[in-house]
PDB file of C-alpha atoms in Angstrom:
ATOM      1  CA  MET A   2      -4.863 -23.549 -64.280  1.00 76.00           C
ATOM      2  CA  PRO A   3      -6.488 -23.924 -67.691  1.00 83.00           C
ATOM      3  CA  GLN A   4      -5.048 -21.682 -70.312  1.00 86.00           C
ATOM      4  CA  LEU A   5      -8.300 -19.857 -71.002  1.00 89.00           C
ATOM      5  CA  LEU A   6      -8.895 -18.993 -67.373  1.00 86.00           C
ATOM      6  CA  ARG A   7      -5.051 -17.854 -67.130  1.00 84.00           C
ATOM      7  CA  ASP A   8      -5.642 -15.603 -70.049  1.00 90.00           C
ATOM      8  CA  LEU A   9      -8.914 -14.167 -68.652  1.00 90.00           C
ATOM      9  CA  VAL A  10      -7.343 -13.683 -65.071  1.00 87.00           C
ATOM     10  CA  GLU A  11      -4.183 -12.063 -66.564  1.00 88.00           C
ATOM     11  CA  GLN A  12      -6.372  -9.686 -68.751  1.00 92.00           C
ATOM     12  CA  ARG A  13      -8.529  -8.723 -65.743  1.00 91.00           C
ATOM     13  CA  ILE A  14      -5.546  -8.098 -63.460  1.00 88.00           C
ATOM     14  CA  ALA A  15      -3.787  -6.021 -66.238  1.00 90.00           C
ATOM     15  CA  GLU A  16      -6.982  -3.747 -66.319  1.00 92.00           C
ATOM     16  CA  GLN A  17      -6.692  -2.992 -62.595  1.00 91.00           C
ATOM     17  CA  PRO A  18      -4.989   0.431 -62.032  1.00 89.00           C
ATOM     18  CA  ASP A  19      -3.753  -0.631 -58.604  1.00 87.00           C
ATOM     19  CA  MET A  20      -2.262  -3.964 -59.660  1.00 85.00           C
ATOM     20  CA  VAL A  21       0.794  -5.016 -61.752  1.00 80.00           C
ATOM     21  CA  LEU A  22       0.972  -8.230 -63.604  1.00 81.00           C
ATOM     22  CA  GLY A  23       4.534  -9.426 -62.713  1.00 75.00           C
ATOM     23  CA  GLY A  24       4.940 -12.345 -65.147  1.00 71.00           C
ATOM     24  CA  ARG A  25       5.723 -15.916 -64.504  1.00 69.00           C
ATOM     25  CA  LEU A  26       6.882 -17.558 -61.226  1.00 65.00           C
ATOM     26  CA  ALA A  27      10.407 -18.154 -62.753  1.00 65.00           C
ATOM     27  CA  ASP A  28      10.658 -14.458 -63.365  1.00 70.00           C
ATOM     28  CA  LEU A  29       9.726 -13.211 -59.821  1.00 65.00           C
ATOM     29  CA  PRO A  30      12.072 -10.577 -58.463  1.00 66.00           C
ATOM     30  CA  ALA A  31      13.854 -10.979 -55.210  1.00 62.00           C
ATOM     31  CA  ASP A  32      11.516  -8.522 -53.388  1.00 66.00           C
ATOM     32  CA  ALA A  33       8.438 -10.522 -52.835  1.00 65.00           C
ATOM     33  CA  PRO A  34       5.193  -9.249 -54.328  1.00 72.00           C
ATOM     34  CA  ASP A  35       2.144  -8.817 -52.013  1.00 76.00           C
ATOM     35  CA  VAL A  36       0.140 -11.600 -53.747  1.00 79.00           C
ATOM     36  CA  ILE A  37       0.994 -14.374 -56.285  1.00 75.00           C
ATOM     37  CA  VAL A  38      -1.528 -16.037 -58.488  1.00 79.00           C
ATOM     38  CA  CYS A  39      -0.428 -19.532 -59.608  1.00 75.00           C
ATOM     39  CA  GLY A  40      -1.675 -22.844 -60.812  1.00 74.00           C
ATOM     40  CA  GLU A  41      -1.299 -26.400 -59.395  1.00 72.00           C
ATOM     41  CA  GLY A  42       2.523 -26.435 -59.320  1.00 70.00           C
ATOM     42  CA  CYS A  43       3.000 -23.822 -56.641  1.00 69.00           C
ATOM     43  CA  HIS A  44       2.897 -25.776 -53.470  1.00 64.00           C
ATOM     44  CA  GLY A  45       6.867 -25.624 -53.176  1.00 66.00           C
ATOM     45  CA  LEU A  46       6.563 -21.809 -53.729  1.00 62.00           C
ATOM     46  CA  LEU A  47       5.147 -21.434 -50.165  1.00 56.00           C
ATOM     47  CA  ALA A  48       8.313 -23.041 -48.735  1.00 59.00           C
ATOM     48  CA  ARG A  49      10.736 -21.069 -51.009  1.00 61.00           C
ATOM     49  CA  ARG A  50       9.284 -17.556 -50.756  1.00 55.00           C
ATOM     50  CA  ALA A  51       8.920 -15.585 -47.592  1.00 54.00           C
ATOM     51  CA  GLY A  52       6.087 -13.006 -47.414  1.00 58.00           C
ATOM     52  CA  PRO A  53       3.714 -13.316 -50.273  1.00 62.00           C
ATOM     53  CA  LYS A  54       0.280 -14.520 -50.157  1.00 73.00           C
ATOM     54  CA  VAL A  55      -0.592 -17.086 -52.935  1.00 76.00           C
ATOM     55  CA  LEU A  56      -3.971 -17.465 -54.858  1.00 82.00           C
ATOM     56  CA  ARG A  57      -3.854 -20.982 -56.491  1.00 84.00           C
ATOM     57  CA  ILE A  58      -6.281 -21.879 -59.199  1.00 85.00           C
ATOM     58  CA  ASP A  59      -6.508 -25.617 -60.177  1.00 88.00           C
ATOM     59  CA  GLU A  60      -7.396 -27.080 -63.565  1.00 87.00           C
ATOM     60  CA  ALA A  61     -11.041 -27.128 -62.789  1.00 89.00           C
ATOM     61  CA  GLY A  62     -11.029 -23.329 -62.080  1.00 89.00           C
ATOM     62  CA  ARG A  63     -11.226 -23.667 -58.290  1.00 89.00           C
ATOM     63  CA  ALA A  64      -9.104 -21.332 -56.245  1.00 89.00           C
ATOM     64  CA  SER A  65      -7.556 -21.436 -52.761  1.00 86.00           C
ATOM     65  CA  MET A  66      -5.866 -18.713 -50.887  1.00 80.00           C
ATOM     66  CA  HIS A  67      -2.540 -19.440 -49.172  1.00 75.00           C
ATOM     67  CA  ALA A  68      -0.202 -17.623 -46.749  1.00 67.00           C
ATOM     68  CA  LEU A  69       3.105 -18.699 -45.281  1.00 58.00           C
ATOM     69  CA  ARG A  70       1.539 -19.247 -41.871  1.00 58.00           C
ATOM     70  CA  GLU A  71       0.473 -22.607 -43.502  1.00 53.00           C
ATOM     71  CA  HIS A  72      -3.291 -21.821 -43.581  1.00 58.00           C
ATOM     72  CA  THR A  73      -5.252 -22.712 -46.631  1.00 69.00           C
ATOM     73  CA  MET A  74      -8.760 -21.410 -47.150  1.00 74.00           C
ATOM     74  CA  PRO A  75     -10.689 -23.004 -50.073  1.00 80.00           C
ATOM     75  CA  ILE A  76     -12.760 -20.440 -51.923  1.00 79.00           C
ATOM     76  CA  GLY A  77     -14.192 -22.536 -54.639  1.00 84.00           C
ATOM     77  CA  ASP A  78     -14.878 -21.795 -58.404  1.00 87.00           C
ATOM     78  CA  VAL A  79     -13.908 -18.208 -59.273  1.00 85.00           C
ATOM     79  CA  SER A  80     -14.417 -15.844 -62.113  1.00 89.00           C
ATOM     80  CA  PRO A  81     -11.547 -13.513 -63.095  1.00 89.00           C
ATOM     81  CA  ALA A  82     -13.393 -10.586 -61.273  1.00 90.00           C
ATOM     82  CA  GLN A  83     -13.521 -12.756 -58.178  1.00 89.00           C
ATOM     83  CA  VAL A  84      -9.867 -13.279 -58.578  1.00 88.00           C
ATOM     84  CA  VAL A  85      -9.292  -9.661 -58.642  1.00 90.00           C
ATOM     85  CA  ASP A  86     -11.409  -9.219 -55.433  1.00 90.00           C
ATOM     86  CA  ALA A  87      -9.486 -12.062 -53.717  1.00 86.00           C
ATOM     87  CA  ILE A  88      -6.174 -10.388 -54.553  1.00 85.00           C
ATOM     88  CA  ARG A  89      -7.346  -7.182 -53.029  1.00 88.00           C
ATOM     89  CA  ALA A  90      -8.575  -9.134 -49.992  1.00 86.00           C
ATOM     90  CA  LEU A  91      -5.355 -10.903 -49.570  1.00 81.00           C
ATOM     91  CA  ALA A  92      -3.231  -7.753 -49.936  1.00 82.00           C
ATOM     92  CA  ALA A  93      -5.375  -5.613 -47.458  1.00 83.00           C
ATOM     93  CA  SER A  94      -5.501  -8.544 -44.823  1.00 77.00           C
ATOM     94  CA  GLY A  95      -1.908  -8.403 -43.936  1.00 63.00           C
ATOM     95  CA  ALA A  96      -2.207 -12.125 -43.379  1.00 52.00           C
TER      96      ALA A  96
END
């Protein structure tokens, strides 16, 4: 994920009263969060972590939603506001 997009997404998430920005992948607690937002290098995360949904954003700013049921749903280019909406949708879906 490009640094500028990362900064904008982190800022937008931090502004949400119902969301907690948990830090970097290396710092994740043992109890899995509801949703993880990550960049290109998170493919192995799906195999290592049980439970969370993953919103992956590539270098071009395109996003995909992932769940451990090995289902990927491309959602295309996203703005920080759309990332927040996608996080809420993932958390609410129970997928």
